[in-house]
Amino acid sequence: MQITFDDLASGNMAQQEAKNRLEALKKEIAYHDRQYYVLDNPEISDYQYDGLMRELLAIEAQYPELLTADSPSQRVGGEALKQFESYTHRNPLLSLMNAYGTDDLREFHQRILNDLGTDTVEYAVEYKIDGLSIALYYENGVLQNGVTRGDGITGEDVTANVRTVKNIPLRLNIDLPVLEARGEVYLPKASFEKINAQREANGEPLFANCRNAAAGSIRQLDPKVTAGRDLRAFIYTLMHVEGANPAAHSDCTALLKEAGFTVMEPFISSDIDAICDYCMYWGEHRHDLPFDIDGMVIKINNLAQQEALGNRAKNPRWAIAYKFPPEQGITRIKEIVVQVGRTGAVTPVANLEPIFLAGSTISRATLHNADFIAEKGIKVGDFVVIQKAGEVIPEVVSVVADKRDGSETEFVFPDVCPECGAPLIRVEGEAAYRCSDTMTCPAQVREGIIHFASRDAMHIEGLGPAVIAQLLEHGLIANAADLYYLEKEKLLGLERMGQKSADNLLASIEASKQRGLAQVIFALGIRLVGQNVAKVLARNFDSIEALKQADTETLVAIDEVGPKIAESIADYFRDGRHDAFLQKLANAGVQMRQEAAETLQDGQENALFAGKTFVLTGTLPTLDRREASAMIEAAGGKTSGSVSKKTDYVLAGESAGSKLVKAQELGIAIIDEETFLQMLNG
Ligand code: IVH
């Protein structure tokens, strides 16, 4: 930008010039965003692109009054929010009927022909993207609101996060006064793997699949986190438009594409056989795609025919989703090994002959416990059917008995711990065997420290499983309390530990001293004391010392604490070896007394869920557990891990299991996510 004499003479001129340059830069950057993210056809180098962006940011920094919502600078994520506003959709978001095979598809087709009274009808067929639906509202070409589905009527306004999705235009390419589009926000598989690798290194819980990761990302209160997640969107419906007059779904996708969105090119056909073949083809080849799909969507192409058929309460009559069956495969169990967890629980794991299933190579499957192996009749050397149903760890469905040749051997559960040799014990009424040496078993020690440092406990950033293993291996720590006595010089001797990472690690260890009583109680890893019980204990006792002094009667008098938990707490403190550990934490300056802020907040008794206890079960469509629990707590409620007469609500999602059955037996209110969000939104 050239500064002229006039510019200098009048501040206004300079601003006018800055404004012109800014407009030009916005257009140019939007153009290159589209070339890169939508058309996959970049024309300039990253370096040149960064140059444009830097210039734009510099002008906006100098003239903040010129900053507008459609500026590409908004994609990096603005201020964090306290909560999302709710937003009532201009048209409800419906869902689709499901077809579980080609017979269902043909039946659907026959019904359409009957209802329309014709003998031929044209369909548009697209991928059913496994992400989460989003409604986008544009006015005069500028993105105004991006809203989640919610209950279909009211969603959450996640505009700040939607702006970070690089292939959603902030300003449309063509002049359309009003546009309302629907689509699916998703995470590409490669980005999902990257995020999970990062989370694993940080000791954070992994996302089960791309959909959960996408849902967790779009509902982040801090848009900067969302911006770092590489979300994308496919737009599949033009819900409403002024300034154009499309006659078919395929016209809509063409218009949307011209406007700057990424769309799927629909397969257009009137031949139901060809459509069935197309769906089955993608059922087999879906893993060749760089994103997850869970089926195909078949829509009538002609919009007038769509309108003539209309909608039912929740689904349109003119479309159907062809759902792929869960993927199964058959492979052999090479051996069964056992793994020791933090609490000493010993889990049998099958090492499999590697098999490529659901997009990844699988070589292990959990066998849960000895009862599971007995129930399924699993032997070493058996061929088994395995299935991946949206979980990280695949499961064994059944044994293929007629593939046995007599060489299979019975698995004998070990009677000593594979890591330390201590005897295994089985507690009455429990499925798991446990290692009896809780203090020195290396597996338990290692897992215990991983737990101590994890996000929900002391949240020591940069201290994941790999670093912990290194520290133990080099004898720098023997337990979690030793973390607070680490010296920088010694850390520098570790592999891949430079000055900066050592400083960062020590700083986050130092910061963890202030997490507070509830976190410390949870971090101790006392059996049966989860996050929620830890919080309850912290509310009832003002220090670790006070908790230690409490007898079991005092403990069971607390609402959420049953006799088993009380016994487990007493066991922990009875073991003298824990005294030295706790003393060491205290000497290091770890905060182990109640902070004023931790006591039960006054005024909480009037909150929406005050005094209400929730149990979460199954996978919710958009929320992950942590989010749902946080929302319940923010509204004054509590979450508990098991269903009892004291439970007020069971919030149930997909594949909910025994907790749901128990809730039904006890007649406890069972709600789904939609209802839950409705309750929260009043
Ligand atoms: S059309 C009336 N097309 O699938 C609903 N939906 O229950 C019109 N989805 O959560 C939806 N890919 O977000 C349509 N190509 C596609 C889709 C798609 C994924 C999702 C949608 C909704 C669910 C349908």
Short mmCIF file of C-alpha atoms in Angstrom, two decimals, residues 34-285:
data_model
loop_
_atom_site.label_atom_id
_atom_site.label_comp_id
_atom_site.label_asym_id
_atom_site.label_seq_id
_atom_site.Cartn_x
_atom_site.Cartn_y
_atom_site.Cartn_z
CA ARG A 34 -11.82 -21.78 -2.19
CA GLN A 35 -9.13 -22.93 -4.63
CA TYR A 36 -7.39 -24.77 -1.80
CA TYR A 37 -10.17 -26.14 0.40
CA VAL A 38 -13.09 -26.54 -2.00
CA LEU A 39 -11.60 -27.11 -5.43
CA ASP A 40 -8.37 -28.78 -4.32
CA ASN A 41 -6.50 -26.61 -6.80
CA PRO A 42 -4.15 -24.18 -5.00
CA GLU A 43 -2.68 -21.48 -7.21
CA ILE A 44 -0.22 -19.86 -4.81
CA SER A 45 2.31 -21.16 -2.31
CA ASP A 46 1.62 -21.28 1.43
CA TYR A 47 4.27 -18.60 1.76
CA GLN A 48 2.47 -16.23 -0.60
CA TYR A 49 -0.84 -16.98 1.13
CA ASP A 50 0.67 -16.20 4.53
CA GLY A 51 1.92 -12.90 3.11
CA LEU A 52 -1.63 -11.88 2.13
CA MET A 53 -2.96 -12.93 5.51
CA ARG A 54 -0.26 -11.02 7.38
CA GLU A 55 -1.03 -7.86 5.42
CA LEU A 56 -4.73 -8.23 6.19
CA LEU A 57 -4.08 -8.79 9.89
CA ALA A 58 -1.80 -5.75 10.02
CA ILE A 59 -4.46 -3.49 8.50
CA GLU A 60 -7.13 -4.84 10.83
CA ALA A 61 -4.84 -4.30 13.80
CA GLN A 62 -4.31 -0.69 12.78
CA TYR A 63 -7.97 -0.03 11.93
CA PRO A 64 -10.03 -2.31 14.19
CA GLU A 65 -13.16 -0.45 13.06
CA LEU A 66 -12.73 -2.02 9.60
CA LEU A 67 -12.95 -5.57 10.95
CA THR A 68 -16.06 -7.40 9.68
CA ALA A 69 -17.59 -10.79 10.29
CA ASP A 70 -16.70 -12.02 6.80
CA SER A 71 -12.98 -11.33 7.21
CA PRO A 72 -10.76 -14.42 6.82
CA SER A 73 -9.06 -13.36 10.06
CA GLN A 74 -12.20 -14.62 11.82
CA ARG A 75 -11.32 -18.18 10.84
CA VAL A 76 -8.57 -18.44 13.44
CA GLY A 77 -11.12 -18.35 16.26
CA GLY A 78 -12.14 -15.40 18.40
CA GLU A 79 -12.85 -15.04 22.12
CA ALA A 80 -13.93 -18.04 24.18
CA LEU A 81 -17.63 -18.14 25.10
CA LYS A 82 -19.24 -18.90 28.47
CA GLN A 83 -22.03 -20.86 26.85
CA PHE A 84 -23.79 -21.17 23.50
CA GLU A 85 -26.94 -19.18 22.82
CA SER A 86 -29.90 -21.26 21.71
CA TYR A 87 -31.25 -20.57 18.24
CA THR A 88 -34.67 -21.50 16.90
CA HIS A 89 -34.36 -22.83 13.37
CA ARG A 90 -36.34 -21.06 10.67
CA ASN A 91 -37.36 -24.51 9.37
CA PRO A 92 -37.08 -27.63 11.53
CA LEU A 93 -34.23 -30.04 10.83
CA LEU A 94 -35.76 -33.40 10.00
CA SER A 95 -34.04 -36.77 9.97
CA LEU A 96 -34.22 -39.63 7.49
CA MET A 97 -35.99 -42.96 7.52
CA ASN A 98 -33.56 -45.86 7.38
CA ALA A 99 -33.30 -48.71 4.88
CA TYR A 100 -31.33 -51.74 6.09
CA GLY A 101 -30.70 -53.39 2.76
CA THR A 102 -31.75 -53.25 -0.87
CA ASP A 103 -35.15 -54.85 -0.18
CA ASP A 104 -36.05 -51.85 1.95
CA LEU A 105 -34.87 -49.57 -0.88
CA ARG A 106 -37.06 -51.29 -3.47
CA GLU A 107 -40.03 -51.09 -1.14
CA PHE A 108 -39.40 -47.36 -0.71
CA HIS A 109 -39.23 -46.95 -4.50
CA GLN A 110 -42.49 -48.84 -5.02
CA ARG A 111 -44.25 -46.64 -2.48
CA ILE A 112 -42.95 -43.50 -4.17
CA LEU A 113 -44.26 -44.69 -7.56
CA ASN A 114 -47.67 -45.45 -6.03
CA ASP A 115 -47.90 -42.16 -4.17
CA LEU A 116 -46.86 -40.11 -7.18
CA GLY A 117 -48.95 -42.23 -9.56
CA THR A 118 -46.12 -42.55 -12.09
CA ASP A 119 -44.00 -45.40 -13.39
CA THR A 120 -40.67 -43.65 -13.27
CA VAL A 121 -38.94 -41.24 -10.93
CA GLU A 122 -35.46 -39.74 -10.88
CA TYR A 123 -33.27 -39.99 -7.77
CA ALA A 124 -30.14 -38.24 -6.60
CA VAL A 125 -27.88 -40.49 -4.52
CA GLU A 126 -25.17 -39.16 -2.18
CA TYR A 127 -22.91 -40.31 0.61
CA LYS A 128 -24.36 -40.21 4.08
CA ILE A 129 -21.57 -38.38 5.84
CA ASP A 130 -20.94 -39.53 9.40
CA GLY A 131 -20.57 -36.17 11.08
CA LEU A 132 -23.11 -33.80 12.58
CA SER A 133 -25.71 -31.69 10.89
CA ILE A 134 -25.39 -27.96 10.72
CA ALA A 135 -27.72 -25.21 9.49
CA LEU A 136 -26.10 -22.16 7.88
CA TYR A 137 -27.91 -18.85 7.55
CA TYR A 138 -26.65 -16.17 5.12
CA GLU A 139 -27.98 -12.68 4.61
CA ASN A 140 -26.83 -10.47 1.75
CA GLY A 141 -24.18 -13.06 1.08
CA VAL A 142 -22.62 -12.96 4.56
CA LEU A 143 -22.68 -15.89 6.99
CA GLN A 144 -24.87 -14.80 9.91
CA ASN A 145 -25.38 -17.95 11.93
CA GLY A 146 -24.16 -21.53 12.06
CA VAL A 147 -26.42 -23.65 14.26
CA THR A 148 -26.30 -27.27 15.45
CA ARG A 149 -29.28 -29.54 14.97
CA GLY A 150 -30.21 -29.66 18.67
CA ASP A 151 -33.67 -31.17 18.93
CA GLY A 152 -34.43 -30.19 15.33
CA ILE A 153 -36.46 -27.16 16.41
CA THR A 154 -33.87 -25.32 18.49
CA GLY A 155 -30.13 -25.74 18.20
CA GLU A 156 -27.03 -24.09 19.59
CA ASP A 157 -25.55 -21.09 17.89
CA VAL A 158 -21.99 -22.18 17.14
CA THR A 159 -21.25 -19.44 14.59
CA ALA A 160 -17.81 -18.59 15.99
CA ASN A 161 -16.78 -22.23 15.53
CA VAL A 162 -18.41 -22.57 12.11
CA ARG A 163 -16.30 -19.64 10.92
CA THR A 164 -13.18 -21.71 11.55
CA VAL A 165 -14.36 -24.41 9.10
CA LYS A 166 -12.23 -23.54 6.11
CA ASN A 167 -14.53 -24.73 3.33
CA ILE A 168 -17.61 -22.89 4.61
CA PRO A 169 -17.64 -19.51 2.84
CA LEU A 170 -17.87 -16.47 5.11
CA ARG A 171 -19.21 -14.56 2.10
CA LEU A 172 -20.95 -16.15 -0.89
CA ASN A 173 -19.48 -15.97 -4.38
CA ILE A 174 -22.77 -14.94 -5.96
CA ASP A 175 -25.42 -12.37 -5.14
CA LEU A 176 -28.20 -14.03 -3.16
CA PRO A 177 -30.05 -11.90 -0.59
CA VAL A 178 -31.12 -14.84 1.59
CA LEU A 179 -29.78 -18.36 1.71
CA GLU A 180 -30.28 -21.18 4.17
CA ALA A 181 -28.19 -24.29 3.67
CA ARG A 182 -27.87 -27.57 5.54
CA GLY A 183 -24.92 -29.86 5.61
CA GLU A 184 -22.72 -32.11 7.62
CA VAL A 185 -19.62 -31.00 9.51
CA TYR A 186 -17.06 -33.77 9.72
CA LEU A 187 -13.45 -34.49 10.46
CA PRO A 188 -11.31 -36.12 7.74
CA LYS A 189 -9.89 -39.48 8.82
CA ALA A 190 -6.28 -38.27 8.59
CA SER A 191 -7.01 -35.33 10.92
CA PHE A 192 -8.83 -37.63 13.33
CA GLU A 193 -5.77 -39.89 13.58
CA LYS A 194 -3.54 -36.88 14.19
CA ILE A 195 -5.76 -35.53 16.97
CA ASN A 196 -5.92 -38.92 18.68
CA ALA A 197 -2.14 -39.39 18.44
CA GLN A 198 -1.74 -36.00 20.09
CA ARG A 199 -4.28 -36.84 22.78
CA GLU A 200 -2.61 -40.14 23.48
CA ALA A 201 0.75 -38.37 23.92
CA ASN A 202 -0.91 -35.94 26.36
CA GLY A 203 -2.59 -38.72 28.30
CA GLU A 204 -6.04 -37.47 27.29
CA PRO A 205 -8.96 -39.80 26.52
CA LEU A 206 -9.19 -40.75 22.85
CA PHE A 207 -12.14 -39.96 20.59
CA ALA A 208 -13.89 -43.18 19.58
CA ASN A 209 -14.46 -42.13 15.99
CA CYS A 210 -14.45 -39.21 13.55
CA ARG A 211 -18.03 -38.28 14.39
CA ASN A 212 -17.42 -37.95 18.13
CA ALA A 213 -14.29 -35.93 17.43
CA ALA A 214 -16.20 -33.62 15.08
CA ALA A 215 -19.07 -33.23 17.56
CA GLY A 216 -16.64 -32.50 20.39
CA SER A 217 -14.87 -29.93 18.24
CA ILE A 218 -17.88 -27.98 17.01
CA ARG A 219 -19.22 -27.68 20.54
CA GLN A 220 -16.02 -26.25 21.99
CA LEU A 221 -16.56 -23.02 23.86
CA ASP A 222 -13.13 -21.82 22.77
CA PRO A 223 -13.18 -21.34 18.98
CA LYS A 224 -9.37 -21.44 18.89
CA VAL A 225 -9.54 -25.10 19.85
CA THR A 226 -12.04 -25.69 17.04
CA ALA A 227 -9.81 -23.82 14.60
CA GLY A 228 -6.99 -26.25 15.37
CA ARG A 229 -9.13 -29.29 14.51
CA ASP A 230 -9.37 -29.09 10.68
CA LEU A 231 -13.12 -29.55 10.45
CA ARG A 232 -14.73 -29.63 6.99
CA ALA A 233 -18.31 -29.52 5.73
CA PHE A 234 -20.31 -31.04 2.91
CA ILE A 235 -23.44 -29.07 2.09
CA TYR A 236 -26.31 -31.27 0.94
CA THR A 237 -29.52 -29.24 1.12
CA LEU A 238 -30.48 -25.80 -0.10
CA MET A 239 -33.26 -25.21 2.37
CA HIS A 240 -34.30 -21.78 1.27
CA VAL A 241 -33.03 -19.26 -1.27
CA GLU A 242 -34.09 -15.87 -2.56
CA GLY A 243 -32.70 -14.73 -5.89
CA ALA A 244 -32.65 -18.13 -7.64
CA ASN A 245 -35.18 -20.71 -8.71
CA PRO A 246 -33.83 -24.25 -8.75
CA ALA A 247 -36.13 -27.02 -10.01
CA ALA A 248 -34.19 -30.08 -8.89
CA HIS A 249 -31.90 -31.19 -6.07
CA SER A 250 -29.08 -31.37 -8.64
CA ASP A 251 -29.73 -27.69 -9.52
CA CYS A 252 -29.42 -26.87 -5.82
CA THR A 253 -26.07 -28.61 -5.47
CA ALA A 254 -24.84 -26.83 -8.61
CA LEU A 255 -25.96 -23.47 -7.20
CA LEU A 256 -24.44 -24.21 -3.80
CA LYS A 257 -21.19 -25.12 -5.49
CA GLU A 258 -21.19 -21.89 -7.46
CA ALA A 259 -21.87 -19.99 -4.23
CA GLY A 260 -18.68 -21.42 -2.78
CA PHE A 261 -19.69 -24.52 -0.80
CA THR A 262 -18.26 -28.01 -1.04
CA VAL A 263 -21.01 -30.33 -2.26
CA MET A 264 -21.21 -33.98 -3.20
CA GLU A 265 -21.79 -34.63 -6.88
CA PRO A 266 -25.01 -36.65 -6.73
CA PHE A 267 -25.37 -39.85 -8.76
CA ILE A 268 -28.54 -39.27 -10.79
CA SER A 269 -30.58 -42.26 -11.92
CA SER A 270 -34.13 -43.55 -12.41
CA ASP A 271 -33.01 -47.17 -12.39
CA ILE A 272 -33.56 -48.76 -8.97
CA ASP A 273 -31.23 -51.67 -9.85
CA ALA A 274 -28.42 -49.26 -10.66
CA ILE A 275 -29.11 -47.37 -7.44
CA CYS A 276 -28.98 -50.56 -5.34
CA ASP A 277 -25.68 -51.51 -7.03
CA TYR A 278 -24.31 -48.04 -6.37
CA CYS A 279 -25.19 -48.26 -2.67
CA MET A 280 -23.69 -51.72 -2.31
CA TYR A 281 -20.57 -50.65 -4.17
CA TRP A 282 -19.95 -47.87 -1.66
CA GLY A 283 -20.75 -50.22 1.21
CA GLU A 284 -17.71 -52.21 0.12
CA HIS A 285 -15.48 -49.31 -0.88
#
